[in-house]
Amino acid sequence: FPLRNVPEGAVVTRMAPSPTGFVHLGNLVQGLTSERMAHQSGGVLFLRVEDTDAKREVPGAVEVLIDTLKHYGIAFDEGATKDGDFGIYGPYRQRQRAAIYHVYAKKLVEEGMAYPCFCTEEELSAMREKQEAMKVNFGYYGEFAMWRDRSIEDIQAQLAAGNPWVLRFKSTGSIENQFKFDDLVKGKLTITENDVDHVLLKSDGIPTYHFAHAVDDHLMRTTHVVRGDEWLPTLPFHIQLFKALGFKLPKYVHIGPLMKMDGNSKRKLSKRKDPELALTYYKAEGFPVEAVYEYILTILNSNFEDWRRANPDADLDEFKFSPKKLNPAGSLFDYAKLTDVSKNEIAKMDAQKVYTLVTEWATEFDPDFAQKLKADPDFAKAIFAIGRGGKKPRKDLAIWKEAKVLKPSFVTNASAVTSPGVTTLPLNCFISFYLL
């Protein structure tokens, strides 16, 4: 795992999702943030699959994840693919890296910074009940760390008996101590030290996320970690773990949650309540990738809209994205605004592109409509061409699903449309083309 040959100041970062089968808007937010930071700096973006939690893994989820991110234009330079791995820093699936983690686990044991714990589920439950009765913090620490200072004889006896065990980190922190930390989004934070002896290796020898990500980010030469701010409570342990392993700590970019208005108050987008959280929703509805991408930039960087107004035809790559422009408290998701952005994006497209994208969408989600579009491409393109171009192009379409039913009021400058080999047709006739 050599040092990377990248320009000075280049960002090396990753997307590291779990294969749970649900790819959500937050994945795209994190992915776009990572992609912009990496590629605008001449760095590297790679995909690592964090599959250490086998109980949560859904068959085929990795393939769904890769296809979905590809659909939304997140281009990886290396990492996991549907056909294996691409890149010299692999494997890029954590369950295939167990032997690597064991090397560092042994190092921590040898240095007195990790130890085996043979606690049963019953003992851990009793410990939690005691902590609840005492009204103290939950966790395996201090007087509750039953195996922290056990003799080598006790440990050997348990091993000889074949009893299962986990490997725990031997924390030297105290909740009485605090320190300052700079996050690229949250700014200066006051952090309380970690005093919990967290699990590093589970009983099957597979690492926890905490241990695995530290080893992987070091060996893969990650310079920046982009993740949701729900991981902030684990930051004290991660900082402690990097230090114990002798690794340079990457810079952290903790992104706030996506929220929506619910009555007069804000709440986080919910998998259970909000279908728009799933990325598959936007594809099924027929939002162009360009529209979703453009909209995400408007909620990530507060200066993007001003830049777009000043550069209406510029490529998105020309916009200088900055993690420091992210809202520390999170971003408000506005479906109506997304719809407006989508209308503007579709209005820029010519008839050929609209036809191609509508047909691609219909082939997957409305085969009958797709068949009609393919039956007479020239006729369909002629319809889509009405009102396009000029200073005030038509803005009737926000999603491809709406292309199936066009209303007469959408067409203001034409009352007929022609197709090669077809006589001139009145407006109400070509509208019925979509309704048949």
Coordinates of C-alpha atoms in Angstrom, one line a residue:
F1 CA 0.0 0.0 0.0
P2 CA 2.4 2.7 -1.2
L3 CA 1.9 6.4 -0.8
R4 CA -0.2 7.9 -3.6
N5 CA 1.3 9.8 -6.4
V6 CA -1.1 12.8 -6.3
P7 CA -0.5 16.6 -6.4
E8 CA 0.2 18.4 -3.2
G9 CA -3.1 19.3 -1.5
A10 CA -5.0 16.7 -3.5
V11 CA -8.0 15.1 -1.7
V12 CA -8.1 11.3 -1.5
T13 CA -11.5 10.3 -0.2
R14 CA -14.1 7.5 -0.5
M15 CA -17.6 6.5 -0.4
A16 CA -17.9 3.6 2.0
P17 CA -21.6 2.5 2.2
S18 CA -22.9 -0.7 3.8
P19 CA -24.7 -3.1 1.4
T20 CA -28.1 -2.9 3.1
G21 CA -30.1 -2.6 -0.2
F22 CA -31.3 0.9 0.4
V23 CA -29.5 3.7 -1.5
H24 CA -30.8 7.0 -0.3
L25 CA -30.4 10.7 -1.1
G26 CA -27.9 11.1 1.7
N27 CA -25.6 8.7 -0.2
L28 CA -25.7 11.0 -3.2
V29 CA -25.1 14.1 -1.1
Q30 CA -22.0 12.4 0.5
G31 CA -21.0 11.0 -2.9
L32 CA -21.2 14.3 -4.7
T33 CA -19.3 16.1 -1.9
S34 CA -16.6 13.5 -2.0
E35 CA -16.4 13.5 -5.8
R36 CA -16.2 17.3 -6.1
M37 CA -13.5 17.6 -3.4
A38 CA -11.4 14.8 -4.9
H39 CA -11.6 15.6 -8.6
Q40 CA -11.4 19.4 -8.3
S41 CA -8.2 19.0 -6.4
G42 CA -6.6 16.4 -8.8
G43 CA -7.2 13.7 -6.2
V44 CA -8.8 10.3 -6.1
L45 CA -12.3 9.0 -5.2
F46 CA -12.7 5.3 -4.5
L47 CA -15.6 3.0 -3.5
R48 CA -15.1 0.8 -0.5
V49 CA -17.9 -1.6 0.6
E50 CA -18.2 -1.8 4.4
D51 CA -19.7 -5.2 4.8
T52 CA -18.5 -6.1 8.2
D53 CA -22.1 -6.4 9.5
A54 CA -23.3 -9.6 7.8
K55 CA -26.7 -9.5 9.5
R56 CA -27.6 -6.3 7.7
E57 CA -26.3 -7.3 4.3
V58 CA -28.9 -7.8 1.5
P59 CA -28.0 -10.1 -1.4
G60 CA -27.4 -8.1 -4.6
A61 CA -27.2 -4.8 -2.6
V62 CA -23.6 -4.1 -3.8
E63 CA -24.7 -4.3 -7.4
V64 CA -27.7 -2.1 -6.8
L65 CA -25.5 0.4 -5.0
I66 CA -22.9 0.5 -7.9
D67 CA -25.6 0.8 -10.6
T68 CA -27.4 3.6 -8.7
L69 CA -24.4 5.7 -8.1
K70 CA -23.2 5.3 -11.7
H71 CA -26.7 6.4 -12.9
Y72 CA -26.2 9.6 -10.9
G73 CA -22.8 10.4 -12.3
I74 CA -20.6 9.5 -9.3
A75 CA -17.4 8.4 -11.1
F76 CA -15.0 6.4 -9.1
D77 CA -11.3 6.2 -9.9
E78 CA -10.9 2.8 -8.2
G79 CA -12.6 0.5 -5.8
A80 CA -15.3 -2.2 -5.8
T81 CA -17.1 -3.0 -9.0
K82 CA -19.7 -5.5 -10.0
D83 CA -17.0 -7.7 -11.6
G84 CA -14.5 -7.5 -8.7
D85 CA -12.0 -4.8 -7.7
F86 CA -10.1 -2.2 -9.7
G87 CA -7.1 -0.6 -8.1
I88 CA -3.9 -1.5 -6.2
Y89 CA -5.2 -0.7 -2.7
G90 CA -7.7 -3.6 -2.6
P91 CA -9.5 -5.7 -1.6
Y92 CA -12.1 -3.0 -1.4
R93 CA -14.7 -5.2 0.4
Q94 CA -13.9 -5.3 4.1
R95 CA -14.8 -8.9 4.8
Q96 CA -12.0 -9.8 2.3
R97 CA -9.5 -7.8 4.4
A98 CA -9.8 -9.8 7.7
A99 CA -6.1 -10.9 7.6
I100 CA -5.0 -7.3 7.3
Y101 CA -7.0 -6.2 10.3
H102 CA -5.6 -9.1 12.4
V103 CA -2.1 -7.8 11.9
Y104 CA -3.0 -4.5 13.5
A105 CA -5.1 -6.2 16.2
K106 CA -2.0 -8.3 17.2
K107 CA 0.1 -5.1 17.3
L108 CA -2.3 -3.5 19.7
V109 CA -2.4 -6.6 21.9
E110 CA 1.4 -6.8 22.0
E111 CA 1.5 -3.1 23.0
G112 CA -1.0 -3.6 25.8
M113 CA -3.7 -1.5 24.0
A114 CA -6.2 -4.3 23.3
Y115 CA -7.3 -7.4 25.2
P116 CA -9.7 -10.4 24.8
C117 CA -13.1 -10.2 26.5
F118 CA -15.1 -13.3 27.3
C119 CA -18.2 -11.7 28.6
T120 CA -21.5 -13.5 27.8
E121 CA -24.6 -11.8 26.6
E122 CA -26.2 -12.4 30.0
E123 CA -23.2 -10.7 31.8
L124 CA -23.4 -7.7 29.5
S125 CA -27.2 -7.4 30.0
A126 CA -26.7 -7.5 33.8
M127 CA -24.0 -4.8 33.5
R128 CA -26.3 -2.5 31.6
E129 CA -29.1 -3.0 34.2
K130 CA -26.7 -2.1 36.9
Q131 CA -25.6 1.0 35.1
E132 CA -29.2 2.0 34.6
A133 CA -29.9 1.6 38.3
M134 CA -26.8 3.6 39.2
K135 CA -27.8 6.3 36.6
V136 CA -24.4 6.3 35.0
N137 CA -23.3 6.2 31.3
F138 CA -23.8 2.9 29.5
G139 CA -20.8 1.1 28.2
Y140 CA -17.9 -1.2 28.9
Y141 CA -15.5 1.0 30.9
G142 CA -13.8 1.5 34.3
E143 CA -15.2 -0.8 37.0
F144 CA -17.6 -2.4 34.4
A145 CA -14.7 -3.5 32.2
M146 CA -14.6 -7.0 33.7
W147 CA -11.8 -8.5 31.5
R148 CA -9.7 -5.4 31.2
D149 CA -7.1 -6.3 33.8
R150 CA -7.6 -10.1 34.1
S151 CA -4.5 -12.3 34.5
I152 CA -3.0 -14.2 31.6
E153 CA -3.9 -17.4 33.4
D154 CA -7.6 -16.5 33.4
I155 CA -7.4 -15.7 29.7
Q156 CA -5.5 -18.9 28.8
A157 CA -8.1 -20.9 30.7
Q158 CA -11.0 -19.4 28.7
L159 CA -9.1 -20.0 25.4
A160 CA -8.4 -23.6 26.4
A161 CA -12.1 -24.1 27.1
G162 CA -12.9 -22.8 23.6
N163 CA -15.1 -20.0 24.9
P164 CA -15.9 -17.3 22.4
W165 CA -14.4 -13.8 22.8
V166 CA -14.1 -10.4 21.3
L167 CA -11.1 -8.1 21.2
R168 CA -11.6 -4.8 23.0
F169 CA -9.6 -1.6 22.8
K170 CA -8.0 -0.6 26.1
S171 CA -9.0 3.0 26.4
T172 CA -6.8 5.5 28.3
G173 CA -9.3 8.3 28.0
S174 CA -11.4 10.0 30.6
I175 CA -14.7 11.8 30.4
E176 CA -13.2 14.4 32.7
N177 CA -10.9 15.6 29.8
Q178 CA -11.8 17.6 26.7
F179 CA -9.9 18.8 23.7
K180 CA -10.5 21.0 20.6
F181 CA -11.0 19.6 17.1
D182 CA -11.5 21.2 13.7
D183 CA -14.1 19.8 11.4
L184 CA -14.3 21.1 7.9
V185 CA -18.1 21.7 8.2
K186 CA -18.8 22.0 11.9
G187 CA -15.8 24.2 12.6
K188 CA -14.2 24.1 16.0
L189 CA -15.6 21.5 18.3
T190 CA -15.0 20.7 21.9
I191 CA -14.6 16.9 22.2
T192 CA -14.8 14.8 25.4
E193 CA -12.3 11.9 25.5
N194 CA -13.5 8.4 25.0
D195 CA -13.3 6.1 28.0
V196 CA -15.1 3.1 26.7
D197 CA -13.3 -0.1 25.7
H198 CA -15.0 -0.6 22.4
V199 CA -14.9 -3.9 20.5
L200 CA -12.3 -4.1 17.7
L201 CA -12.8 -7.6 16.5
K202 CA -16.1 -9.5 16.8
S203 CA -16.2 -13.2 17.9
D204 CA -16.0 -14.3 14.2
G205 CA -12.7 -12.4 13.7
I206 CA -14.4 -9.7 11.6
P207 CA -13.7 -6.2 12.7
T208 CA -16.2 -3.6 13.7
Y209 CA -16.7 -0.5 11.5
H210 CA -14.6 1.6 13.9
F211 CA -11.5 -0.6 13.7
A212 CA -11.8 -1.4 10.0
H213 CA -12.3 2.1 8.8
A214 CA -9.2 3.3 10.7
V215 CA -7.0 0.6 9.2
D216 CA -8.4 1.0 5.7
D217 CA -8.3 4.8 5.6
H218 CA -4.6 4.6 6.6
L219 CA -3.6 2.0 4.1
M220 CA -5.7 3.5 1.3
R221 CA -4.1 6.9 2.1
T222 CA -7.4 8.6 2.7
T223 CA -6.9 12.3 3.4
H224 CA -10.5 13.3 4.0
V225 CA -13.5 11.4 5.5
V226 CA -16.9 12.6 4.3
R227 CA -19.8 11.2 6.4
G228 CA -23.0 12.2 8.1
D229 CA -22.9 14.0 11.4
E230 CA -24.7 11.0 13.1
W231 CA -21.1 9.7 13.4
L232 CA -20.0 12.6 15.5
P233 CA -20.5 10.7 18.8
T234 CA -17.9 8.1 17.6
L235 CA -15.3 10.7 16.7
P236 CA -13.5 10.7 20.1
F237 CA -13.0 7.0 19.8
H238 CA -11.8 7.2 16.2
I239 CA -9.3 10.0 17.0
Q240 CA -8.0 7.8 19.9
L241 CA -7.8 4.8 17.7
F242 CA -5.8 6.5 15.0
K243 CA -3.4 7.8 17.6
A244 CA -3.0 4.3 19.2
L245 CA -2.3 2.7 15.8
G246 CA 0.3 5.4 14.9
F247 CA -1.7 6.6 11.9
K248 CA -2.1 10.2 10.7
L249 CA -5.6 11.4 11.3
P250 CA -7.5 12.3 8.2
K251 CA -9.5 15.5 8.0
Y252 CA -13.2 15.0 8.7
V253 CA -16.2 16.5 6.8
H254 CA -19.4 15.8 8.9
I255 CA -22.4 16.6 6.8
G256 CA -25.7 17.7 8.5
P257 CA -28.9 15.8 7.8
L258 CA -31.4 16.4 5.0
M259 CA -34.6 17.8 6.4
K260 CA -38.0 18.7 5.2
M261 CA -40.9 20.9 6.4
D262 CA -43.6 19.0 8.3
G263 CA -46.2 21.6 9.1
N264 CA -44.4 24.5 10.8
S265 CA -41.4 22.5 11.9
K266 CA -38.4 20.7 10.3
R267 CA -37.6 17.1 10.6
K268 CA -35.1 14.7 9.1
L269 CA -36.1 12.8 5.9
S270 CA -37.4 9.4 7.0
K271 CA -37.0 6.1 5.2
R272 CA -40.4 5.1 6.6
K273 CA -42.3 8.3 5.9
D274 CA -40.7 9.9 2.8
P275 CA -40.5 8.0 -0.5
E276 CA -38.3 10.8 -1.9
L277 CA -35.4 9.7 0.4
A278 CA -34.8 6.7 -1.8
L279 CA -32.7 7.4 -4.9
T280 CA -34.7 4.9 -6.9
Y281 CA -37.7 7.2 -6.5
Y282 CA -36.2 9.9 -8.7
K283 CA -35.3 7.4 -11.5
A284 CA -38.8 5.9 -11.4
E285 CA -40.5 9.4 -11.5
G286 CA -38.3 10.4 -14.4
F287 CA -36.1 13.2 -13.0
P288 CA -33.1 13.7 -15.3
V289 CA -29.8 13.0 -13.7
E290 CA -28.7 16.6 -14.5
A291 CA -31.6 18.0 -12.6
V292 CA -31.0 16.0 -9.4
Y293 CA -27.3 16.7 -9.6
E294 CA -27.9 20.4 -10.1
Y295 CA -30.4 20.6 -7.3
I296 CA -28.1 18.8 -4.8
L297 CA -25.5 21.5 -5.5
T298 CA -28.0 24.2 -4.7
I299 CA -28.5 22.8 -1.2
L300 CA -24.9 22.0 -0.6
N301 CA -23.2 25.2 -1.5
S302 CA -25.0 28.5 -0.7
N303 CA -23.3 30.4 -3.5
F304 CA -24.1 27.9 -6.2
E305 CA -27.3 29.6 -7.4
D306 CA -25.6 33.0 -7.7
W307 CA -22.9 31.2 -9.7
R308 CA -25.5 29.5 -12.0
R309 CA -27.3 32.8 -12.7
A310 CA -24.0 34.4 -13.7
N311 CA -23.0 31.3 -15.7
P312 CA -26.2 29.8 -17.1
D313 CA -24.5 27.7 -19.7
A314 CA -21.4 26.7 -17.9
D315 CA -20.4 23.1 -17.1
L316 CA -20.9 22.1 -13.5
D317 CA -17.2 21.2 -13.3
E318 CA -16.4 24.9 -13.5
F319 CA -18.1 25.6 -10.2
K320 CA -15.7 25.7 -7.3
F321 CA -17.3 23.5 -4.7
S322 CA -16.2 24.0 -1.1
P323 CA -17.1 21.9 2.0
K324 CA -16.9 25.1 4.0
K325 CA -20.1 26.3 2.3
L326 CA -22.1 23.4 3.6
N327 CA -24.7 24.3 6.2
P328 CA -23.5 22.8 9.6
A329 CA -27.1 22.3 10.7
G330 CA -28.1 20.4 7.6
S331 CA -30.0 21.2 4.4
L332 CA -33.7 21.7 3.8
F333 CA -35.0 19.5 1.0
D334 CA -37.6 21.3 -1.1
Y335 CA -39.4 19.1 -3.6
A336 CA -41.0 22.1 -5.4
K337 CA -37.6 23.7 -6.0
L338 CA -36.3 20.4 -7.3
T339 CA -39.2 20.4 -9.8
D340 CA -38.4 23.9 -10.9
V341 CA -34.7 23.0 -11.4
S342 CA -35.7 20.0 -13.4
K343 CA -38.0 22.1 -15.7
N344 CA -35.1 24.5 -16.3
E345 CA -32.7 21.6 -17.1
I346 CA -35.2 19.9 -19.5
A347 CA -35.9 23.3 -21.2
K348 CA -32.2 23.4 -22.2
M349 CA -32.3 20.1 -24.0
D350 CA -33.0 19.7 -27.7
A351 CA -35.8 17.4 -29.0
Q352 CA -33.4 14.6 -29.7
K353 CA -32.1 14.4 -26.2
V354 CA -35.6 14.7 -24.7
Y355 CA -36.8 11.9 -27.0
T356 CA -33.8 9.7 -26.0
L357 CA -34.2 10.2 -22.3
V358 CA -38.0 9.8 -22.3
T359 CA -37.7 6.6 -24.3
E360 CA -35.0 5.2 -22.0
W361 CA -37.2 6.0 -19.0
A362 CA -40.3 4.6 -20.6
T363 CA -38.6 1.4 -21.7
E364 CA -37.9 0.6 -18.0
F365 CA -41.0 2.0 -16.3
D366 CA -43.8 2.3 -19.0
P367 CA -43.2 -0.2 -21.8
D368 CA -46.4 0.5 -23.6
F369 CA -45.5 4.2 -23.9
A370 CA -42.0 3.3 -25.0
Q371 CA -43.4 1.1 -27.8
K372 CA -45.5 4.0 -29.1
L373 CA -42.5 6.4 -28.9
K374 CA -40.3 3.9 -30.8
A375 CA -43.0 3.2 -33.5
D376 CA -42.5 6.7 -35.0
P377 CA -39.4 8.4 -33.6
D378 CA -39.6 11.3 -36.0
F379 CA -43.2 12.1 -35.1
A380 CA -42.3 12.0 -31.4
K381 CA -39.3 14.2 -31.8
A382 CA -41.3 16.7 -33.8
I383 CA -43.7 16.9 -30.9
F384 CA -40.9 17.4 -28.4
A385 CA -39.4 20.1 -30.6
I386 CA -42.4 22.4 -30.3
G387 CA -41.5 25.4 -28.3
R388 CA -37.9 24.5 -27.8
G389 CA -35.0 26.9 -28.3
G390 CA -35.2 30.7 -28.3
K391 CA -35.1 33.0 -25.3
K392 CA -38.2 31.6 -23.7
P393 CA -38.2 27.8 -24.3
R394 CA -41.2 25.7 -23.1
K395 CA -41.0 24.6 -19.4
D396 CA -43.9 22.2 -19.3
L397 CA -41.9 19.0 -18.3
A398 CA -40.4 18.4 -14.9
I399 CA -40.3 14.6 -15.0
W400 CA -40.4 12.2 -17.9
K401 CA -43.6 10.6 -16.5
E402 CA -45.4 13.9 -17.5
A403 CA -44.4 13.5 -21.2
K404 CA -47.2 10.9 -21.6
V405 CA -49.9 13.5 -21.3
L406 CA -49.3 16.9 -22.7
K407 CA -51.9 19.6 -22.3
P408 CA -52.9 22.0 -25.1
S409 CA -51.9 25.0 -23.0
F410 CA -48.3 23.9 -23.0
V411 CA -48.0 24.6 -26.8
T412 CA -48.3 28.2 -27.5
N413 CA -46.6 28.7 -30.8
A414 CA -47.9 25.9 -32.9
S415 CA -51.2 24.4 -33.8
A416 CA -49.9 21.6 -36.0
V417 CA -47.0 19.2 -36.3
T418 CA -45.7 17.2 -39.2
S419 CA -43.7 14.0 -39.5
P420 CA -42.1 12.6 -42.6
G421 CA -44.7 10.6 -44.5
V422 CA -47.5 12.0 -42.3
T423 CA -49.8 14.8 -43.2
T424 CA -50.0 17.9 -41.1
L425 CA -51.9 17.0 -37.9
P426 CA -53.9 19.3 -35.7
L427 CA -52.9 19.9 -32.1
N428 CA -55.6 17.8 -30.5
C429 CA -54.5 14.8 -32.8
F430 CA -50.9 14.8 -31.7
I431 CA -51.9 15.1 -28.0
S432 CA -53.9 11.9 -28.4
F433 CA -50.6 10.2 -29.5
Y434 CA -49.7 10.2 -25.9
L435 CA -53.1 9.2 -24.6
L436 CA -53.6 6.1 -26.8

